[in-house]
Coordinates of C-alpha atoms in Angstrom, one line a residue:
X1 CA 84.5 85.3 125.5
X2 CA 87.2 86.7 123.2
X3 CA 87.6 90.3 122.4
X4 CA 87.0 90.6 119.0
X5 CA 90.3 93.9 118.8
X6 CA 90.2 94.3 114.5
X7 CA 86.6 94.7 114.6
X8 CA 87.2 97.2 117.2
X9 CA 90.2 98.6 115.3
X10 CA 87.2 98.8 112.1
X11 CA 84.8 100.5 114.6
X12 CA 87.7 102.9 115.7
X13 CA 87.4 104.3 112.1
X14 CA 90.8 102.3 110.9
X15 CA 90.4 100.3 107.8
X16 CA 92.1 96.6 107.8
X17 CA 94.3 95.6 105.1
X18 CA 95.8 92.7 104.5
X19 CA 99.7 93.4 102.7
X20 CA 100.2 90.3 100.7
X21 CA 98.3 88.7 98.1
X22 CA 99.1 85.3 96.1
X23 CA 97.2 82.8 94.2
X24 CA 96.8 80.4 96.4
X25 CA 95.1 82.9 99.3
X26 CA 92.3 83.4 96.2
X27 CA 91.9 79.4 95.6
X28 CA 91.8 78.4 99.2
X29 CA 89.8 81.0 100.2
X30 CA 91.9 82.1 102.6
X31 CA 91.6 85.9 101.6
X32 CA 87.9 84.9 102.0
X33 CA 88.4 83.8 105.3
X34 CA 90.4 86.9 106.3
X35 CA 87.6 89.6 105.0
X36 CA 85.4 87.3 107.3
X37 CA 87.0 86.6 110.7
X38 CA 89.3 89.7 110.5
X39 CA 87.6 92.5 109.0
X40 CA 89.9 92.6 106.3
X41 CA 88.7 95.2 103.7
X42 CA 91.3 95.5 101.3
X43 CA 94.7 94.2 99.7
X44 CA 98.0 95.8 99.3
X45 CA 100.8 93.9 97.0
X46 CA 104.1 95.4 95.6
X47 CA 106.8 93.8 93.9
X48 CA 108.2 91.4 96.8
X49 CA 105.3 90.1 97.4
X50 CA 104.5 88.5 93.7
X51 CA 108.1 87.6 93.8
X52 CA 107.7 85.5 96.8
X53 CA 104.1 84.3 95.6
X54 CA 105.5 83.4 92.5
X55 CA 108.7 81.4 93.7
X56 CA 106.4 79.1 95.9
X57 CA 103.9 75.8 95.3
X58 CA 102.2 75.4 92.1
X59 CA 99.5 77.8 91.5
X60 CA 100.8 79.9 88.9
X61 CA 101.8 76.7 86.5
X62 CA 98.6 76.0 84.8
X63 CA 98.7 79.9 83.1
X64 CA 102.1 79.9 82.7
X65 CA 102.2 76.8 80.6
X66 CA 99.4 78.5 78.6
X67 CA 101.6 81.7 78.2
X68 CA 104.6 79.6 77.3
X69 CA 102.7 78.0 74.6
X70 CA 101.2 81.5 73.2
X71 CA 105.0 82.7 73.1
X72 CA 104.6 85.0 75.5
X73 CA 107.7 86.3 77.2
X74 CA 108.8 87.2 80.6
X75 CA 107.7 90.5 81.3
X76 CA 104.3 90.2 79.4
X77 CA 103.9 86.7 81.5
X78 CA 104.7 88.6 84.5
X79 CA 102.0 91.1 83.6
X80 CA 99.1 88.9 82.9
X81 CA 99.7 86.4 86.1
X82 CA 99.9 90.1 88.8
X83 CA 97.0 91.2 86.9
X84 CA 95.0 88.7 86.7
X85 CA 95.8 88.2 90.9
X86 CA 94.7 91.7 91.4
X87 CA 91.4 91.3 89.1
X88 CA 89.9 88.3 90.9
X89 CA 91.0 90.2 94.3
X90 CA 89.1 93.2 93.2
X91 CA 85.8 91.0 92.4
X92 CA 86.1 89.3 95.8
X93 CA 86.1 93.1 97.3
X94 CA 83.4 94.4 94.8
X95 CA 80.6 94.0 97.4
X96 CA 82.9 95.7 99.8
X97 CA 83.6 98.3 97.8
X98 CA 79.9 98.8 96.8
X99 CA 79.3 98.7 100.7
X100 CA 81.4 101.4 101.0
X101 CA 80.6 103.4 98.5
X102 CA 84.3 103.3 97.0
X103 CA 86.0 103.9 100.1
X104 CA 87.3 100.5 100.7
X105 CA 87.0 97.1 99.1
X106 CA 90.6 98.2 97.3
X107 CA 93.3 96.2 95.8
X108 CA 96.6 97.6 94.7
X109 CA 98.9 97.1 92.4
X110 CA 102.4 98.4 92.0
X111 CA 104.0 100.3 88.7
X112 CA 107.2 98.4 87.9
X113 CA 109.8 100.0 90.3
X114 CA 112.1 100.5 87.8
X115 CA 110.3 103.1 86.7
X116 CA 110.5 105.2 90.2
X117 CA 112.7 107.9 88.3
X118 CA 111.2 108.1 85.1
X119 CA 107.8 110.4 85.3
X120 CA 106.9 110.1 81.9
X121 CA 107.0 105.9 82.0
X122 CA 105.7 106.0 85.2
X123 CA 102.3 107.5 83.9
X124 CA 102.0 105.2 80.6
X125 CA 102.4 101.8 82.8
X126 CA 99.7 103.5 85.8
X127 CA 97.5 104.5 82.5
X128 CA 98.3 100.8 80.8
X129 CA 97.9 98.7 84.1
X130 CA 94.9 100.2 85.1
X131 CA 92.7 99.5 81.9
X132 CA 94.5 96.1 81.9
X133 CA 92.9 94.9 85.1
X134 CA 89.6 97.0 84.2
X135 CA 88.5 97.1 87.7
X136 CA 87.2 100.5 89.3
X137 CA 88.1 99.5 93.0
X138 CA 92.1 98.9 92.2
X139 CA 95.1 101.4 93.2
X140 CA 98.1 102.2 91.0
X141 CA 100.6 102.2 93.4
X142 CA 103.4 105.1 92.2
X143 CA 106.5 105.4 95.1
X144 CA 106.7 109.2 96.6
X145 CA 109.9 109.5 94.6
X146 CA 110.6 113.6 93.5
X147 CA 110.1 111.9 89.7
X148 CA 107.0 110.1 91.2
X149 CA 105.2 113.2 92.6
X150 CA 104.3 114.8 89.0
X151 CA 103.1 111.4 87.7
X152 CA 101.1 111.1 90.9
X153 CA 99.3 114.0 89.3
X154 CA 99.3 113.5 86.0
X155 CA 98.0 110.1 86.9
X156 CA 95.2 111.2 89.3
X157 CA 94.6 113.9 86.1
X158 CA 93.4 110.7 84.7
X159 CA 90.7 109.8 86.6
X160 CA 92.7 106.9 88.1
X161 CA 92.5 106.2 91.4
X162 CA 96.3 106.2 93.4
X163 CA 98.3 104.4 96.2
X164 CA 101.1 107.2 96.8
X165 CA 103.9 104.3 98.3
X166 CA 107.4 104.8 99.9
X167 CA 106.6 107.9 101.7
X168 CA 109.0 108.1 105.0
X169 CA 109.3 111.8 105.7
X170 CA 106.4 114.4 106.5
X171 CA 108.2 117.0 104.0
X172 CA 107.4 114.7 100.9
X173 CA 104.3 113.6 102.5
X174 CA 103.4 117.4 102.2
X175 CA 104.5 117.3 98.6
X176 CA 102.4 114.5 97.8
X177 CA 99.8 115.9 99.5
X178 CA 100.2 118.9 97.0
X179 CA 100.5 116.8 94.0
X180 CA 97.3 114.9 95.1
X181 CA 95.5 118.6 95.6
X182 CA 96.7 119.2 91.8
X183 CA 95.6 115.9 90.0
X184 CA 92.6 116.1 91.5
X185 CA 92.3 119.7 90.2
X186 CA 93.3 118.4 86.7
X187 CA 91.2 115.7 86.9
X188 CA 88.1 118.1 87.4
X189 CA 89.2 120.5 84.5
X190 CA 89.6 117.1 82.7
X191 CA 86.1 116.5 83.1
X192 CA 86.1 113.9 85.3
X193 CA 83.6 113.2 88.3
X194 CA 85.8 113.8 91.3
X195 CA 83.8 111.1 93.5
X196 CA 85.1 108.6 92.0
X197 CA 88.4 109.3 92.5
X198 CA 90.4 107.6 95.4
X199 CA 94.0 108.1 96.8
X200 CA 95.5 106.8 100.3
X201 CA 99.2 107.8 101.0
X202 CA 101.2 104.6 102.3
X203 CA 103.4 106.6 105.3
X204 CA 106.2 103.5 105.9
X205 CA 106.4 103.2 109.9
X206 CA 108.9 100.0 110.9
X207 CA 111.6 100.8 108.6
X208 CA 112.3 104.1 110.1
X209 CA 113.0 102.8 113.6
X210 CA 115.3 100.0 112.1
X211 CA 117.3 102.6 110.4
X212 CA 117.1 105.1 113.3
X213 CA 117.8 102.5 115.8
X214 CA 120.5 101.8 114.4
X215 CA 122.0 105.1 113.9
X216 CA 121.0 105.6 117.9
X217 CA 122.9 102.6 118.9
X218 CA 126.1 103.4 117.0
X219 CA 126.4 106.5 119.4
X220 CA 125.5 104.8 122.3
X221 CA 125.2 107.8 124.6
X222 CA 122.5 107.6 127.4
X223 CA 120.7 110.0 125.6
X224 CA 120.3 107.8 122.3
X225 CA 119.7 105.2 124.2
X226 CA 116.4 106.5 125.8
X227 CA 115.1 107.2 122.0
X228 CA 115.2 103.9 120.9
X229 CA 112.2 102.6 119.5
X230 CA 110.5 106.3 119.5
X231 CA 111.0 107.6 115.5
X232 CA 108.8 105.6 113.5
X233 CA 105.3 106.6 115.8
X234 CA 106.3 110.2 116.2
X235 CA 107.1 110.3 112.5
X236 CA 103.0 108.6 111.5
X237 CA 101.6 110.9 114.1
X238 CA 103.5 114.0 112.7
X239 CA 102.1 113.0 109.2
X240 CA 99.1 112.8 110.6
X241 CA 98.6 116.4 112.1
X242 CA 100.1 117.6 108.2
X243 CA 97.1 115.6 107.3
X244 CA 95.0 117.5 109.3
X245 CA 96.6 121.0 108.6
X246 CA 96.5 120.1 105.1
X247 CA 93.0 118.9 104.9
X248 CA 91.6 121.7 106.4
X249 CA 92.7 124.6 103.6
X250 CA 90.3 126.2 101.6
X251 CA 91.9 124.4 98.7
X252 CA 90.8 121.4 100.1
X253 CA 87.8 122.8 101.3
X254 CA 87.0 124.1 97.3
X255 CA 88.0 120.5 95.8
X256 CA 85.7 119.0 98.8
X257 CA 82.7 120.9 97.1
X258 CA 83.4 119.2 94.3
X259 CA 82.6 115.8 95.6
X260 CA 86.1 114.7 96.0
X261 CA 87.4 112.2 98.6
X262 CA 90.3 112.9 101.1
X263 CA 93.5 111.4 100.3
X264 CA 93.4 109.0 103.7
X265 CA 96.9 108.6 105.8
X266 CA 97.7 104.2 105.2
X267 CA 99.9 103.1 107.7
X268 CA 102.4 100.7 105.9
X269 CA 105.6 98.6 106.9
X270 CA 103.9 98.0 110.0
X271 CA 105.4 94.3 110.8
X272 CA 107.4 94.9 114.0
X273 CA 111.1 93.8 112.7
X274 CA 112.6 94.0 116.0
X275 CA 111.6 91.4 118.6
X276 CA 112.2 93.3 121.7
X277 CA 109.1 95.7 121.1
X278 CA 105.6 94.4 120.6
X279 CA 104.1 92.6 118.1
X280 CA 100.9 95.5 117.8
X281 CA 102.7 98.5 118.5
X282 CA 102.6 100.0 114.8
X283 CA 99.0 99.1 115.2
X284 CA 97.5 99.6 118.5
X285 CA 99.7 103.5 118.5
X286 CA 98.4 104.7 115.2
X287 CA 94.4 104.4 116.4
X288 CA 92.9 107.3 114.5
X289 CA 90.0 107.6 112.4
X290 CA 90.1 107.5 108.7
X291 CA 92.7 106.0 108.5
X292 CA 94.0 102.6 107.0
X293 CA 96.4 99.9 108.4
X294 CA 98.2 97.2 106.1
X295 CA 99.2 94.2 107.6
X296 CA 101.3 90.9 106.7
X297 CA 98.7 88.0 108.4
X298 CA 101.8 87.4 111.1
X299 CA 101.0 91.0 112.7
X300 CA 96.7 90.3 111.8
X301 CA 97.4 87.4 114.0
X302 CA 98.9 88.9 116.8
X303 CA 96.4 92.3 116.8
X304 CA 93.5 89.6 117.0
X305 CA 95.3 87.7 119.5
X306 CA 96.4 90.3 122.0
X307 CA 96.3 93.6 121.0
X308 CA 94.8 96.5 123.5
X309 CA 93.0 99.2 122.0
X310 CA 93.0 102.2 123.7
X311 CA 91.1 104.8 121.8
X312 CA 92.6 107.1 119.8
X313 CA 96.0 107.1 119.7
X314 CA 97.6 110.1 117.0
X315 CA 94.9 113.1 117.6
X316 CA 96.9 115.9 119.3
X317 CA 100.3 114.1 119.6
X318 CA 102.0 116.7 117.1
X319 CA 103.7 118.6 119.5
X320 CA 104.9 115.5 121.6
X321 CA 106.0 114.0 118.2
X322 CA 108.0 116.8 117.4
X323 CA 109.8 117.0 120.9
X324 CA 110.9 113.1 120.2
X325 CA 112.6 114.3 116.9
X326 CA 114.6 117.5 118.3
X327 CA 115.8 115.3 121.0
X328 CA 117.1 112.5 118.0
X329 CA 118.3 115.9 116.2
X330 CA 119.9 116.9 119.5
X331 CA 121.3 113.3 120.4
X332 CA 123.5 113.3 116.6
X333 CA 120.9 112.1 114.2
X334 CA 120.8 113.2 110.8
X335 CA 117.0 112.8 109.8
X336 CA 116.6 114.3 106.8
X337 CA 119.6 111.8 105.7
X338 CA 117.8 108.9 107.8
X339 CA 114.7 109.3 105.2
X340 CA 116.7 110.2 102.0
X341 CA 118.5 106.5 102.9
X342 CA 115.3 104.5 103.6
X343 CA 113.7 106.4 99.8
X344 CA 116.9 104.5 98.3
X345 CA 116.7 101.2 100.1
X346 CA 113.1 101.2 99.5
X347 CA 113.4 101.7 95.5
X348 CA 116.2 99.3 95.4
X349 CA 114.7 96.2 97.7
X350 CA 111.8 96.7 95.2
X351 CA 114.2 96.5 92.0
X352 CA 115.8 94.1 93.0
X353 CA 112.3 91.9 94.2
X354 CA 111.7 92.9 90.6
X355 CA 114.7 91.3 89.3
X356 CA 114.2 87.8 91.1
X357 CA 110.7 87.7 89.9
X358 CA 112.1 87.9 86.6
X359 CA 114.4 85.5 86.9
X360 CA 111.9 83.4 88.7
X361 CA 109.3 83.4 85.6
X362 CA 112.0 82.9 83.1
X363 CA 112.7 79.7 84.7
X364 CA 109.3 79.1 84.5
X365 CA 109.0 79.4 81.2
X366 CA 111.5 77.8 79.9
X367 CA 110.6 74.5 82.4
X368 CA 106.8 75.1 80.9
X369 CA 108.3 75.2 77.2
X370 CA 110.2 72.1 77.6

């Protein structure tokens, strides 16, 4: 009889998400399928993601060729096809999210990441997007830029619920934990019911072995060579005791009385990119409750397949974490520059996922307008 791992991985206390979303998952009723077999419980998308959704099969034609014939241009066609993906998402999840009283059953949906430096802009398209999909169990996604972490509050001030995204380093994870403590502070002098309000904080895990990796095999001591492979855990399990330092303040504790829900630690970027560690390791290593995981379907698969839960995983591993990082300091690697160079990459892959999904629609349009 098979082990059934992500519905141990739910029991564990770590919330299954699937990282993608497209059109045709909605009509075949594969998302459907995925809430079923694999506990999935919510859906993360960001710009890449529509880009390649929208670039493949034939889904999207039928409203495009209505929006071509309204006049509609590219970035307001762009706006009503995301949206309208996200919407019929969220009403899949709304029994989830009932279930759960708010906790899960969440879909998010990304600001445009050309706005990842401009607060101010940043705000209006969180404000405009979320009464645009006019759905209570979405997440504007806003990237952990410095410009972001003020509109993370301002947004939150709101009422709106939040996906913090791009956060690599614990030191802005503890700033957006601040600005979280803030909005929600805002939010309550704004009047608004603080139950209601949700927030996870996407901490990226793959990318930071990739870059540290590669930093560790350019000096090519023994000693680099040993810490291969060991950043990205340490770095999710050091966020993870901030968490828990954090979450146990009496600013917390005040906001708590208040009704308000903890921001919960979302493991993202957790597709292994390297092909000599394990398929589940950014999963079965980062076991803790409260918690959620994001997945592409590829790593789903091979969790359900052959994953090995041992219990939890993070809990108390601070100090061990820490050692791994003043041994990378020790061996030549500059980590704060290691996660000031992933912030930039991540911004620009998204721009320029941004950009190809423009150019992808604007062919579109003009095919649809003849």
């Amino acid at each position: 009889m098979s082990v059934d791992v992500l519905g141990q991985l739910s029991e564990a206390g770590v919330s299954v998400w699937l990282d993608d979303i497209s059109r045709d998952r909605l009509r075949t009723g594969n998302l459907q399928s995925l809430m079923d077999d694999y506990h999935v419980v919510g859906v993360t998308s960001n710009p890449t993601i529509f880009a390649n959704a929208m670039s493949k099969g034939e889904a999207y034609d039928e409203q495009i060729r209505e929006l071509a014939a309204r006049g509609a241009d590219t970035e307001a066609t762009i706006r009503d096809l995301t949206t309208t993906d996200v919407r019929n998402a969220a009403d899949l999840f709304r029994d989830v999210y009932n279930a759960t009283n708010g906790v899960d059953g969440k879909v998010s949906i990304e600001v445009d990441p050309r706005l990842a430096k401009d607060t101010a802009r940043t705000v209006a398209e969180a404000q405009d997007l979320w009464k645009t999909v006019d759905r209570p169990n979405i997440f504007i996604k806003i990237p952990a830029t410095a410009e972001g972490l003020p509109a993370i509050t301002a947004t939150l001030a709101e009422g709106i619920s939040v996906n913090v995204t791009l956060i690599f380093s614990v030191e802005r994870y503890r700033e957006v934990i601040d600005a979280f403590f803030a909005g929600l502070e805002q939010a309550k002098a704004n009047g608004h019911n603080l139950h209601g309000i949700h927030s996870v904080a996407s901490f990226f895990v793959s990318r930071v072995d990739t870059e540290v990796d590669k930093r560790l095999k350019a000096i090519g001591t023994d000693e680099a060579k040993a810490l291969l492979g060991e950043a990205a855990i340490a770095n999710a399990r050091l966020a993870y005791a901030a968490y828990e330092e954090l979450f146990a303040t009496d600013r917390w504790r005040a906001l708590a009385g208040e009704g308000a829900n903890p921001q919960r630690p979302l493991w993202a970027s957790t597709g292994v990119k390297d092909p000599a560690y394990a398929d589940t390791r950014y999963v079965d290593q980062l076991v803790v409750q409260g918690t959620v995981n994001t997945m592409p379907e590829k790593t789903l698969d091979a969790v359900a397949d052959h994953a090995e839960l041992t219990g939890d995983t993070v809990s108390g591993r601070g100090a061990e974490a820490q050692a791994i990082f003043d041994k990378l300091s020790a061996a030549g690697i500059d980590v704060p520059d290691v996660f000031h160079v992933l912030e930039v990459e991540g911004v620009e892959k998204f721009e320029k996922s941004w950009t190809e999904l423009l150019e992808t629609v604007t062919g579109q349009l003009a095919q649809a307008k003849g």
